[in-house]
Amino acid sequence: MGALRAQEIAPPEDTTIYRVVEAMPRFPGCENLDTTEAVKAKCAEANLLAFFYENIVYPLEARQNGNEGTVVLSFVVEKDGYISQPKIIKDIGGGCGEEALRVARGMNEALKNAGLKWTPGRKDGRPVRVAYTLPLRFKLEEPPDFVLIGRDTVYVVLDDTLGYQGGWETLRQDLDANLKFPKGYSPDSCFIGNMDLKALIYPDGFVKVVDVSDYFNLGPDFQFEAIRAVTSTAGKWLPAHRNGRPVTASIDLGVTFLPEGESCAQRRTDYETAQRLALEGSTLINEEKQEEGIAKLTQAIELFPQNAQYRYLRGQAYVNLRELEKACEDFRVVRQV
């Protein structure tokens, strides 16, 4: 009999998931550096954290509840340079763990699109599967004391808020007394509607209007008169303070043009009815009663079809109900106004 040749038998594939190996896996981006393995490992760790922090969106629920802390993920770095089995080891609630997991699940696709992959871990010179644990810090940023509006530094965190000489009722009386119908517009013309104005109040009492919301689309002549009424209050303000010094702060003020002529009585009634319906509708929407709120706002819109405020509120309710076509129609009217 001829001699039997020993068959070459391939060693069985190693499917073990290791926790520690001679060469741990590394996230891409550092392999071409002319440096030590230890420096490459540090670089890869920094790149991995950057990948997560650039893609994580702090969950709204976590922001509202103040959830902060460390989420811990684990996953397996496979021999082919991609990851598998991502899961949450430690969570802090508020959707933070789920958000970190979402980013982990999208990692392979992101790397493939960039033409990158992990450098797999190695044991005895061969690539092996390695478990990887990653802590991720979730921390809410402290809100700034101020914002920039144009060239103005406007403080939003205040020790003492704005005041008005004589109190807020005096402010309302002053605004009503200063508000006039534009020249050429008789009160009998029945122009009616309200505006909201954002004003900056400087430490010396100077007033500057930086935004006007003309909900009834009354036009520039009425907007000018509204601005004039607000700026006429200059010198009567008590400044806001931050860290012991007076600072510029903002305030939202509303004015209403109401015609007094007898011929406009029905117009005034319609306005008061529409405002009441809009308030009731907004309250219902805030109570998660979207359809009932929409019904109230629709009645208000029937009285004033081009009112941007009513349309915006109803559009938001339609968004909540996922009726996006109806929402877009309302928002189109808002943009036109």
Short mmCIF file of C-alpha atoms in Angstrom, two decimals:
data_model
loop_
_atom_site.label_atom_id
_atom_site.label_comp_id
_atom_site.label_asym_id
_atom_site.label_seq_id
_atom_site.Cartn_x
_atom_site.Cartn_y
_atom_site.Cartn_z
CA MET A 1 0.00 0.00 0.00
CA GLY A 2 1.19 3.47 -0.78
CA ALA A 3 1.99 5.82 2.02
CA LEU A 4 -0.95 7.85 3.22
CA ARG A 5 -0.41 11.58 3.09
CA ALA A 6 -1.65 13.50 6.06
CA GLN A 7 -4.50 15.79 5.08
CA GLU A 8 -4.05 19.43 5.89
CA ILE A 9 -6.83 20.33 8.28
CA ALA A 10 -7.58 24.04 8.80
CA PRO A 11 -7.82 25.04 12.45
CA PRO A 12 -11.39 25.73 13.60
CA GLU A 13 -12.47 29.37 13.40
CA ASP A 14 -12.08 31.16 16.69
CA THR A 15 -15.49 32.70 17.53
CA THR A 16 -14.60 33.51 21.11
CA ILE A 17 -15.37 37.05 22.25
CA TYR A 18 -12.33 38.21 24.18
CA ARG A 19 -12.23 41.01 26.70
CA VAL A 20 -8.48 41.55 26.80
CA VAL A 21 -6.02 40.75 24.03
CA GLU A 22 -2.47 41.70 23.18
CA ALA A 23 -3.58 44.35 20.68
CA MET A 24 -6.94 45.91 21.49
CA PRO A 25 -9.17 47.13 18.64
CA ARG A 26 -8.82 50.74 17.54
CA PHE A 27 -11.31 53.14 15.99
CA PRO A 28 -10.08 54.41 12.59
CA GLY A 29 -8.22 57.61 11.88
CA CYS A 30 -4.92 57.09 13.66
CA GLU A 31 -3.29 54.08 11.99
CA ASN A 32 -1.08 56.12 9.66
CA LEU A 33 0.45 58.18 12.44
CA ASP A 34 4.20 57.77 12.82
CA THR A 35 4.11 57.17 16.54
CA THR A 36 3.88 54.48 19.22
CA GLU A 37 1.05 52.00 19.63
CA ALA A 38 0.10 53.62 22.93
CA VAL A 39 -0.31 57.03 21.28
CA LYS A 40 -2.35 55.48 18.47
CA ALA A 41 -4.62 53.89 21.07
CA LYS A 42 -5.19 57.25 22.79
CA CYS A 43 -5.85 58.90 19.44
CA ALA A 44 -8.35 56.19 18.46
CA GLU A 45 -10.19 56.57 21.76
CA ALA A 46 -10.48 60.32 21.21
CA ASN A 47 -11.78 59.78 17.66
CA LEU A 48 -14.37 57.30 18.91
CA LEU A 49 -15.67 59.71 21.54
CA ALA A 50 -15.74 62.51 18.96
CA PHE A 51 -17.83 60.30 16.65
CA PHE A 52 -20.43 59.79 19.37
CA TYR A 53 -20.53 63.35 20.68
CA GLU A 54 -20.83 64.78 17.17
CA ASN A 55 -23.83 62.55 16.42
CA ILE A 56 -25.66 62.41 19.75
CA VAL A 57 -28.65 64.72 20.11
CA TYR A 58 -29.43 65.39 23.77
CA PRO A 59 -32.97 63.98 24.21
CA LEU A 60 -35.69 66.54 24.91
CA GLU A 61 -37.05 64.48 27.81
CA ALA A 62 -33.60 64.40 29.40
CA ARG A 63 -33.23 68.16 29.00
CA GLN A 64 -36.62 68.80 30.55
CA ASN A 65 -35.94 66.44 33.46
CA GLY A 66 -32.33 67.50 33.96
CA ASN A 67 -30.93 64.00 33.33
CA GLU A 68 -27.13 64.04 33.50
CA GLY A 69 -24.54 61.34 34.06
CA THR A 70 -22.70 58.53 32.32
CA VAL A 71 -24.26 56.07 29.89
CA VAL A 72 -22.21 52.91 29.31
CA LEU A 73 -22.46 50.95 26.05
CA SER A 74 -20.91 47.67 25.05
CA PHE A 75 -20.42 46.15 21.62
CA VAL A 76 -18.23 43.61 19.87
CA VAL A 77 -15.55 44.69 17.42
CA GLU A 78 -15.57 41.94 14.82
CA LYS A 79 -12.65 40.59 12.84
CA ASP A 80 -13.82 42.43 9.72
CA GLY A 81 -13.47 45.83 11.41
CA TYR A 82 -17.15 46.49 12.10
CA ILE A 83 -19.17 46.23 15.30
CA SER A 84 -22.04 43.99 16.38
CA GLN A 85 -24.28 43.42 19.39
CA PRO A 86 -24.44 47.03 20.67
CA LYS A 87 -26.33 47.29 23.95
CA ILE A 88 -26.80 49.51 26.97
CA ILE A 89 -24.94 48.48 30.12
CA LYS A 90 -25.81 51.53 32.21
CA ASP A 91 -28.49 54.15 31.59
CA ILE A 92 -29.43 57.46 33.23
CA GLY A 93 -32.96 57.72 31.83
CA GLY A 94 -34.62 60.41 29.78
CA GLY A 95 -33.80 58.62 26.53
CA CYS A 96 -30.02 59.09 26.89
CA GLY A 97 -29.21 55.39 26.67
CA GLU A 98 -31.44 54.94 23.63
CA GLU A 99 -29.81 57.92 21.92
CA ALA A 100 -26.31 56.56 22.51
CA LEU A 101 -27.47 53.17 21.23
CA ARG A 102 -28.92 54.80 18.10
CA VAL A 103 -25.55 56.30 17.27
CA ALA A 104 -23.78 52.98 17.91
CA ARG A 105 -26.19 51.17 15.59
CA GLY A 106 -25.43 53.67 12.84
CA MET A 107 -21.66 53.39 13.20
CA ASN A 108 -21.08 50.63 10.64
CA GLU A 109 -22.94 52.46 7.90
CA ALA A 110 -21.15 55.71 8.68
CA LEU A 111 -17.75 54.02 8.52
CA LYS A 112 -18.58 52.20 5.29
CA ASN A 113 -19.72 55.45 3.68
CA ALA A 114 -16.38 57.00 4.67
CA GLY A 115 -14.37 53.99 3.50
CA LEU A 116 -13.17 53.28 7.04
CA LYS A 117 -13.24 50.44 9.54
CA TRP A 118 -11.88 49.52 12.94
CA THR A 119 -8.47 47.92 13.31
CA PRO A 120 -9.58 44.62 14.87
CA GLY A 121 -8.06 43.26 18.05
CA ARG A 122 -5.35 40.64 17.68
CA LYS A 123 -4.40 37.58 19.72
CA ASP A 124 -1.35 35.51 18.88
CA GLY A 125 -1.01 37.62 15.75
CA ARG A 126 -4.51 36.77 14.48
CA PRO A 127 -7.60 39.06 14.35
CA VAL A 128 -10.19 38.09 16.95
CA ARG A 129 -13.53 39.29 18.24
CA VAL A 130 -13.20 41.69 21.16
CA ALA A 131 -15.81 43.12 23.54
CA TYR A 132 -15.55 46.88 23.89
CA THR A 133 -17.05 48.96 26.71
CA LEU A 134 -17.59 52.69 26.18
CA PRO A 135 -18.67 55.24 28.82
CA LEU A 136 -20.36 58.37 27.43
CA ARG A 137 -20.90 61.50 29.49
CA PHE A 138 -24.20 63.38 29.18
CA LYS A 139 -24.00 66.88 30.67
CA LEU A 140 -26.35 69.81 30.16
CA GLU A 141 -24.73 73.10 29.31
CA GLU A 142 -25.31 76.04 31.62
CA PRO A 143 -27.43 78.68 29.86
CA PRO A 144 -25.59 81.94 29.16
CA ASP A 145 -26.45 85.08 31.10
CA PHE A 146 -27.07 87.01 27.90
CA VAL A 147 -27.83 86.79 24.20
CA LEU A 148 -26.88 89.05 21.33
CA ILE A 149 -29.70 90.82 19.50
CA GLY A 150 -28.07 92.70 16.68
CA ARG A 151 -25.25 94.59 18.36
CA ASP A 152 -26.98 94.68 21.73
CA THR A 153 -26.02 92.48 24.68
CA VAL A 154 -29.36 91.54 26.22
CA TYR A 155 -29.38 89.79 29.59
CA VAL A 156 -31.76 86.88 30.07
CA VAL A 157 -30.57 85.85 33.55
CA LEU A 158 -31.41 88.68 35.93
CA ASP A 159 -31.16 89.39 39.63
CA ASP A 160 -33.88 92.07 39.43
CA THR A 161 -36.30 92.23 36.51
CA LEU A 162 -37.53 95.32 34.72
CA GLY A 163 -39.95 97.66 36.46
CA TYR A 164 -42.07 100.63 35.44
CA GLN A 165 -42.70 103.84 37.34
CA GLY A 166 -46.19 103.57 38.81
CA GLY A 167 -46.42 99.83 38.11
CA TRP A 168 -47.68 97.71 35.24
CA GLU A 169 -51.17 99.16 35.24
CA THR A 170 -49.62 102.58 34.64
CA LEU A 171 -47.66 101.11 31.74
CA ARG A 172 -50.88 99.80 30.21
CA GLN A 173 -52.53 103.19 30.62
CA ASP A 174 -49.54 104.93 29.02
CA LEU A 175 -49.54 102.56 26.05
CA ASP A 176 -53.27 103.03 25.50
CA ALA A 177 -52.91 106.81 25.75
CA ASN A 178 -49.97 106.89 23.31
CA LEU A 179 -51.51 104.55 20.72
CA LYS A 180 -53.16 106.47 17.88
CA PHE A 181 -54.65 105.52 14.55
CA PRO A 182 -52.27 106.51 11.72
CA LYS A 183 -52.90 109.74 9.87
CA GLY A 184 -55.36 109.18 7.08
CA TYR A 185 -57.06 106.29 8.88
CA SER A 186 -60.27 107.25 10.60
CA PRO A 187 -61.38 105.18 13.60
CA ASP A 188 -64.56 104.72 11.56
CA SER A 189 -62.53 102.79 8.97
CA CYS A 190 -62.90 99.75 11.25
CA PHE A 191 -59.26 98.66 11.10
CA ILE A 192 -58.86 96.40 14.11
CA GLY A 193 -56.24 94.09 15.55
CA ASN A 194 -53.43 93.56 18.01
CA MET A 195 -49.65 93.48 17.73
CA ASP A 196 -46.88 92.14 19.95
CA LEU A 197 -43.64 94.10 20.10
CA LYS A 198 -40.30 93.02 21.54
CA ALA A 199 -38.54 95.99 23.10
CA LEU A 200 -35.08 96.41 24.58
CA ILE A 201 -34.93 98.52 27.73
CA TYR A 202 -31.49 100.03 28.30
CA PRO A 203 -30.06 100.93 31.73
CA ASP A 204 -30.75 104.63 31.08
CA GLY A 205 -34.42 103.92 30.27
CA PHE A 206 -34.05 104.22 26.49
CA VAL A 207 -36.44 101.95 24.57
CA LYS A 208 -35.76 100.27 21.24
CA VAL A 209 -38.26 98.02 19.44
CA VAL A 210 -36.52 95.13 17.69
CA ASP A 211 -39.46 93.06 16.46
CA VAL A 212 -43.14 93.55 15.61
CA SER A 213 -45.70 90.75 15.17
CA ASP A 214 -48.58 92.23 13.17
CA TYR A 215 -51.06 89.36 13.55
CA PHE A 216 -53.89 91.10 11.68
CA ASN A 217 -51.64 92.34 8.87
CA LEU A 218 -52.60 95.96 9.52
CA GLY A 219 -49.54 97.18 7.67
CA PRO A 220 -46.54 99.49 8.14
CA ASP A 221 -48.51 102.62 9.08
CA PHE A 222 -50.09 100.85 12.05
CA GLN A 223 -46.79 99.18 12.92
CA PHE A 224 -45.12 102.60 13.04
CA GLU A 225 -47.77 103.88 15.44
CA ALA A 226 -47.37 100.80 17.63
CA ILE A 227 -43.60 101.36 17.76
CA ARG A 228 -44.14 105.04 18.57
CA ALA A 229 -46.47 104.15 21.45
CA VAL A 230 -43.93 101.76 22.95
CA THR A 231 -40.89 104.02 22.54
CA SER A 232 -42.86 106.88 24.11
CA THR A 233 -42.47 105.08 27.44
CA ALA A 234 -38.73 105.87 27.45
CA GLY A 235 -37.46 107.35 30.69
CA LYS A 236 -40.15 105.70 32.82
CA TRP A 237 -38.52 102.29 33.13
CA LEU A 238 -36.68 100.91 36.15
CA PRO A 239 -33.69 98.96 34.78
CA ALA A 240 -33.01 95.28 35.29
CA HIS A 241 -29.88 94.25 37.21
CA ARG A 242 -27.31 91.50 36.94
CA ASN A 243 -24.42 91.08 39.37
CA GLY A 244 -25.21 94.38 41.02
CA ARG A 245 -25.26 96.57 37.92
CA PRO A 246 -28.01 97.79 35.56
CA VAL A 247 -28.18 95.89 32.26
CA THR A 248 -30.17 95.84 29.04
CA ALA A 249 -33.15 93.48 29.11
CA SER A 250 -36.02 92.67 26.77
CA ILE A 251 -39.76 92.70 27.28
CA ASP A 252 -42.75 91.71 25.14
CA LEU A 253 -45.51 94.30 24.97
CA GLY A 254 -48.89 94.13 23.30
CA VAL A 255 -51.04 96.88 21.81
CA THR A 256 -54.51 96.76 20.29
CA PHE A 257 -56.10 99.04 17.71
CA LEU A 258 -59.82 99.26 18.47
CA PRO A 259 -62.05 101.52 16.34
CA GLU A 260 -64.58 103.39 18.43
CA GLY A 261 -67.10 104.42 15.77
CA GLU A 262 -70.66 103.15 16.00
CA SER A 263 -70.35 101.75 12.49
CA CYS A 264 -67.61 99.40 13.75
CA ALA A 265 -69.61 97.86 16.60
CA GLN A 266 -69.98 94.50 14.82
CA ARG A 267 -66.30 94.50 13.94
CA ARG A 268 -65.40 94.99 17.60
CA THR A 269 -67.75 92.18 18.61
CA ASP A 270 -66.17 89.86 16.03
CA TYR A 271 -62.70 90.73 17.30
CA GLU A 272 -63.59 90.06 20.93
CA THR A 273 -65.25 86.78 19.95
CA ALA A 274 -62.25 85.68 17.88
CA GLN A 275 -59.80 86.51 20.67
CA ARG A 276 -61.88 84.55 23.16
CA LEU A 277 -62.10 81.55 20.82
CA ALA A 278 -58.35 81.66 20.18
CA LEU A 279 -57.60 81.71 23.90
CA GLU A 280 -59.96 78.80 24.52
CA GLY A 281 -58.44 76.89 21.60
CA SER A 282 -54.89 77.47 22.80
CA THR A 283 -55.84 76.28 26.29
CA LEU A 284 -57.40 73.10 24.91
CA ILE A 285 -54.32 72.37 22.81
CA ASN A 286 -52.09 72.79 25.87
CA GLU A 287 -54.34 70.27 27.61
CA GLU A 288 -53.65 67.79 24.74
CA LYS A 289 -57.20 68.23 23.40
CA GLN A 290 -55.99 68.93 19.88
CA GLU A 291 -59.20 68.41 17.92
CA GLU A 292 -61.31 70.50 20.30
CA GLY A 293 -58.69 73.25 20.17
CA ILE A 294 -58.65 73.15 16.37
CA ALA A 295 -62.44 73.56 16.31
CA LYS A 296 -62.23 76.72 18.43
CA LEU A 297 -59.42 78.18 16.34
CA THR A 298 -61.28 77.39 13.13
CA GLN A 299 -64.20 79.49 14.37
CA ALA A 300 -61.78 82.35 15.09
CA ILE A 301 -60.22 82.00 11.63
CA GLU A 302 -63.64 82.15 10.00
CA LEU A 303 -63.98 85.64 11.50
CA PHE A 304 -60.42 86.72 10.57
CA PRO A 305 -59.08 84.35 7.86
CA GLN A 306 -55.67 86.02 7.52
CA ASN A 307 -54.83 86.21 11.22
CA ALA A 308 -51.29 84.84 11.57
CA GLN A 309 -51.58 84.06 15.27
CA TYR A 310 -54.72 81.94 14.90
CA ARG A 311 -53.25 80.16 11.87
CA TYR A 312 -49.98 79.43 13.64
CA LEU A 313 -51.71 77.95 16.69
CA ARG A 314 -53.94 75.76 14.53
CA GLY A 315 -50.98 74.73 12.38
CA GLN A 316 -49.10 73.55 15.47
CA ALA A 317 -52.12 71.51 16.53
CA TYR A 318 -52.26 69.90 13.09
CA VAL A 319 -48.56 69.03 13.43
CA ASN A 320 -49.32 67.34 16.75
CA LEU A 321 -51.97 65.26 14.97
CA ARG A 322 -49.56 64.50 12.08
CA GLU A 323 -51.95 66.22 9.64
CA LEU A 324 -49.06 67.87 7.86
CA GLU A 325 -50.83 69.08 4.71
CA LYS A 326 -53.30 71.08 6.79
CA ALA A 327 -50.46 72.38 8.95
CA CYS A 328 -48.51 73.52 5.89
CA GLU A 329 -51.53 75.39 4.57
CA ASP A 330 -51.82 77.36 7.82
CA PHE A 331 -48.08 78.03 7.92
CA ARG A 332 -48.20 79.31 4.32
CA VAL A 333 -50.70 81.95 5.41
CA VAL A 334 -48.45 82.85 8.35
CA ARG A 335 -45.47 83.38 6.02
CA GLN A 336 -47.53 85.54 3.66
CA VAL A 337 -48.59 87.78 6.52
#
